[in-house]
C-alpha positions as a printed NumPy array, in Angstrom:
array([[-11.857, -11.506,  -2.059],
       [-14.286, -10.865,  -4.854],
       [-16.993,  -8.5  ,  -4.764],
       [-19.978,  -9.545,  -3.904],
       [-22.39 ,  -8.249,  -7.008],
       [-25.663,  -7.709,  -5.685],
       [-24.251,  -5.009,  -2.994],
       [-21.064,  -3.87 ,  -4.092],
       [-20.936,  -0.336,  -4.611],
       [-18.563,  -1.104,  -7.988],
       [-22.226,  -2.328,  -9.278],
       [-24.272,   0.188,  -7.834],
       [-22.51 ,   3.656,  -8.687],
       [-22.994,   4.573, -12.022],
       [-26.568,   3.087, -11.819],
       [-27.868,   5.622,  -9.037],
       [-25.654,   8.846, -10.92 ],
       [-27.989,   8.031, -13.701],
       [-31.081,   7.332, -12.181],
       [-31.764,   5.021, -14.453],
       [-34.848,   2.444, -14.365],
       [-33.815,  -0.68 , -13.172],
       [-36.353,  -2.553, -15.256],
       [-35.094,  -2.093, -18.433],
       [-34.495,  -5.864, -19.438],
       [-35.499,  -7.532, -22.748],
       [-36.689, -11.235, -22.285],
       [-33.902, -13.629, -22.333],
       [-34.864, -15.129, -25.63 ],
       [-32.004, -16.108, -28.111],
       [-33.071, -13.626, -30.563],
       [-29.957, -11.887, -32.472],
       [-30.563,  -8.549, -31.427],
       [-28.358,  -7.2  , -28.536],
       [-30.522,  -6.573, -25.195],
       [-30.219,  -3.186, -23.88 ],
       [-30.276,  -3.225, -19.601],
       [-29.527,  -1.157, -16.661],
       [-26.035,  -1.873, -15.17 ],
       [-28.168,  -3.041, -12.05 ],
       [-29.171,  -5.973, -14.542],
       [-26.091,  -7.42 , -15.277],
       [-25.927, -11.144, -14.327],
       [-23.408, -12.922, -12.535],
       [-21.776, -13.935, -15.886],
       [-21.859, -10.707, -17.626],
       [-19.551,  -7.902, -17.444],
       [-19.574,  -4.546, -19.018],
       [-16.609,  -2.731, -20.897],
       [-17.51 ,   0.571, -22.327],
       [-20.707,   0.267, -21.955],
       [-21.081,  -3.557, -24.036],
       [-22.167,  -6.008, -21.999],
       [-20.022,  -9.702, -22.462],
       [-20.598, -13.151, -21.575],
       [-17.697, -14.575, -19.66 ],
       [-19.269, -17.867, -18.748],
       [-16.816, -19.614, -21.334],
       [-14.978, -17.173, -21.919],
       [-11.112, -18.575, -21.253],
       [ -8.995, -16.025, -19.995],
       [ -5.204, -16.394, -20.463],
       [ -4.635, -15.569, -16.709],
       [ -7.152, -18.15 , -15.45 ],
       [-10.137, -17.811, -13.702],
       [ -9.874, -14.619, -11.755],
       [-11.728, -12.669, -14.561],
       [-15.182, -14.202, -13.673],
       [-14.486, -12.997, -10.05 ],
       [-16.086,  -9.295, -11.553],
       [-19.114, -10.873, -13.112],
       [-22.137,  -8.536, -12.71 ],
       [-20.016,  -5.482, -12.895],
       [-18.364,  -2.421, -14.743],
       [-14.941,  -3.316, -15.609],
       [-13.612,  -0.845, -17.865],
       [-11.274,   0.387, -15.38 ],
       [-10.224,  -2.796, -14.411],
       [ -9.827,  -3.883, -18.09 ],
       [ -8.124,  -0.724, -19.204],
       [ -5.111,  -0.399, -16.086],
       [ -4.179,  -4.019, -16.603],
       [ -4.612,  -4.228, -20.401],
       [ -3.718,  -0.376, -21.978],
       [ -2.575,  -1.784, -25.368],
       [ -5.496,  -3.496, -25.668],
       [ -8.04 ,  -2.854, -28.895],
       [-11.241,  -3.565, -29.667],
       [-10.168,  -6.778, -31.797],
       [ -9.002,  -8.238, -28.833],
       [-12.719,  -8.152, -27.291],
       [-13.748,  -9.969, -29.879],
       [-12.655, -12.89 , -28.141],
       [-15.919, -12.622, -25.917],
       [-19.29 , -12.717, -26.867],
       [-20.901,  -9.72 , -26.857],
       [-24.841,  -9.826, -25.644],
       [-26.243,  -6.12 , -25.081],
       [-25.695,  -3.008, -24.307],
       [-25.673,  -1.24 , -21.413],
       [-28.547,   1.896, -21.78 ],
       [-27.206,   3.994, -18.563],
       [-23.258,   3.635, -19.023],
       [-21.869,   7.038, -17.786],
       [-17.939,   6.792, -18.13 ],
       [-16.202,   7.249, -14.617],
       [-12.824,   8.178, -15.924],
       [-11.385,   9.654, -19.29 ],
       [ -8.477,   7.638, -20.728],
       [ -5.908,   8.522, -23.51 ],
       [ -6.559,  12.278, -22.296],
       [ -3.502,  14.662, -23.705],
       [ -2.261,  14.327, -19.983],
       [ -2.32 ,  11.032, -19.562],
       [  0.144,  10.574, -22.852],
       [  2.43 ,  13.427, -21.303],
       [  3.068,  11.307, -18.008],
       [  3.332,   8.305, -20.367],
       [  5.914,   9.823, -21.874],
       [  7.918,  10.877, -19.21 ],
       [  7.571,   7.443, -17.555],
       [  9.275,   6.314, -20.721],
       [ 11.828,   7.802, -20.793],
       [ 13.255,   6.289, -17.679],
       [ 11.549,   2.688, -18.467],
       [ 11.905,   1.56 , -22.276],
       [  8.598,   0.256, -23.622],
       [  7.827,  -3.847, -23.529],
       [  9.851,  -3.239, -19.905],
       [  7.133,  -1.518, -17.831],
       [  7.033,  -4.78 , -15.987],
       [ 10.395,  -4.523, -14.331],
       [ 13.818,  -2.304, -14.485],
       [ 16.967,  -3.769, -14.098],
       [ 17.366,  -2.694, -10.718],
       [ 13.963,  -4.697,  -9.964],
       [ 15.288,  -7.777, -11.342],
       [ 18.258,  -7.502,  -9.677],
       [ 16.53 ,  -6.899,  -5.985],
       [ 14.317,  -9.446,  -6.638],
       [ 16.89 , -12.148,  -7.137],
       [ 18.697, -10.635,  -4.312],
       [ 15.347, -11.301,  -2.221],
       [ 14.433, -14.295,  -2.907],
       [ 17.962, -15.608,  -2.933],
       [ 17.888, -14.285,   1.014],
       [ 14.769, -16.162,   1.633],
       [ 15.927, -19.732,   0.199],
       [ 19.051, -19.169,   1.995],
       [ 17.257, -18.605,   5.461],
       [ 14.799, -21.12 ,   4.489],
       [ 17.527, -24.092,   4.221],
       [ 19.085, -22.38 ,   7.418],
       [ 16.266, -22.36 ,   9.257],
       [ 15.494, -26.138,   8.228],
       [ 18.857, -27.358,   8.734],
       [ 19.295, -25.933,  12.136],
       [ 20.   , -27.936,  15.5  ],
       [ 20.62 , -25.576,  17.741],
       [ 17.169, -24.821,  18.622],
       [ 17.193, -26.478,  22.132],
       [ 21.145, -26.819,  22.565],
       [ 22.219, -22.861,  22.731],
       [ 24.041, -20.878,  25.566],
       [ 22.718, -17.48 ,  24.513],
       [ 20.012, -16.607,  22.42 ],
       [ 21.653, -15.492,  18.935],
       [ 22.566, -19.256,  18.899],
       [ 19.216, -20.283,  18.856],
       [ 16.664, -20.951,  16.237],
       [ 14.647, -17.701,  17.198],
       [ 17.288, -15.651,  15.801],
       [ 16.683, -17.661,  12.069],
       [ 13.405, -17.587,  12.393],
       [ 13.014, -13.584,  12.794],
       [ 15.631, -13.518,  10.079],
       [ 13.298, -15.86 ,   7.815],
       [ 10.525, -14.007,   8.572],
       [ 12.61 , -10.586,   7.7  ],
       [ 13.062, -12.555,   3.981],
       [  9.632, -13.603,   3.994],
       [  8.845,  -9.766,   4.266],
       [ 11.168,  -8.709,   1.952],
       [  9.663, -10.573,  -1.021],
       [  6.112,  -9.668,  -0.053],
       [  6.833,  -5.373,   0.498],
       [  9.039,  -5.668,  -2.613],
       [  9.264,  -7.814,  -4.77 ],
       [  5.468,  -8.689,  -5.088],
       [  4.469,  -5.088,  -4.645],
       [  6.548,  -3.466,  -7.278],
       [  5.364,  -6.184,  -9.712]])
């Protein structure tokens, strides 16, 4: 569920470390100069990324919509876990319309320990594969091979009212489709 902006703490906490006034707004007039504001006034459409506030209202994200489910808040750890190649010239692509005047940074990034465990973590996973090893593929297909197979069982079945004991019956599928439902969901979407 997405937060709700006007009392989620994600909007509030770097606002009250600072102290900051909350009525530090320009007018909204469409004058070229970027408005400076609080991080308590950052509209519904508006994120902030390192302290630059963007316009997301039409904004078209290459994973859909989900992106203007953080309008009104600080995103720069958001933006940074799920996009760490990312430069500046790719947040170009949204317009830019202030500045934030009491952006504190919650976390340092590219710190000389951060690269260390990056490093480490490459040598077991080759870079451009961080999504998945082999052995991730490979369970994955196993998985969800499982769950079409119980799925066609469990659809094809006719011994649901005609049994003599009760492995022959359908509840035995059905806790065995449920088991593959499970599997994909604990594994195969959580390692993703």
């Amino acid at each position: 569920m997405p937060p709700n902006a006007d009392t989620s703490i994600l909007r509030n906490r770097i606002a009250t470390k600072v102290n900051a006034p909350t009525d530090f707004v320009d007018s909204d007039d469409a004058s070229t100069q970027p408005t400076l504001r609080s991080m308590k006034g950052l509209k519904g459409n508006e994120i902030a990324i390192d302290g630059i506030i963007y316009d997301i209202s039409e904004f078209v994200h290459p994973g859909g919509e989900v992106v203007k489910f953080f309008g009104g808040n600080d995103v720069t750890v958001q933006y940074k876990m799920i996009h760490p190649y990312h430069t500046g010239k790719h947040l170009e692509k949204m317009k830019e319309v202030g500045k934030v005047v009491d952006y504190v940074p919650e976390y340092k990034f590219d710190t000389p320990f951060e690269r260390d465990i990056k490093n480490e973590v490459f040598k077991i996973v080759r870079r451009g594969r961080e999504f998945g090893t082999n052995g991730y593929f490979f369970r994955a297909f196993c998985y969800i091979a499982f769950f079409f197979f119980m799925q066609y069982t469990f659809a094809t079945s006719t011994t649901f009212f005609t049994y003599s004991n009760w492995w022959e019956s359908g509840i035995a599928t059905a806790v065995a489709f449920g088991v593959a439902q499970a599997f994909i969901g604990l594994n195969v979407q959580h390692d993703a």
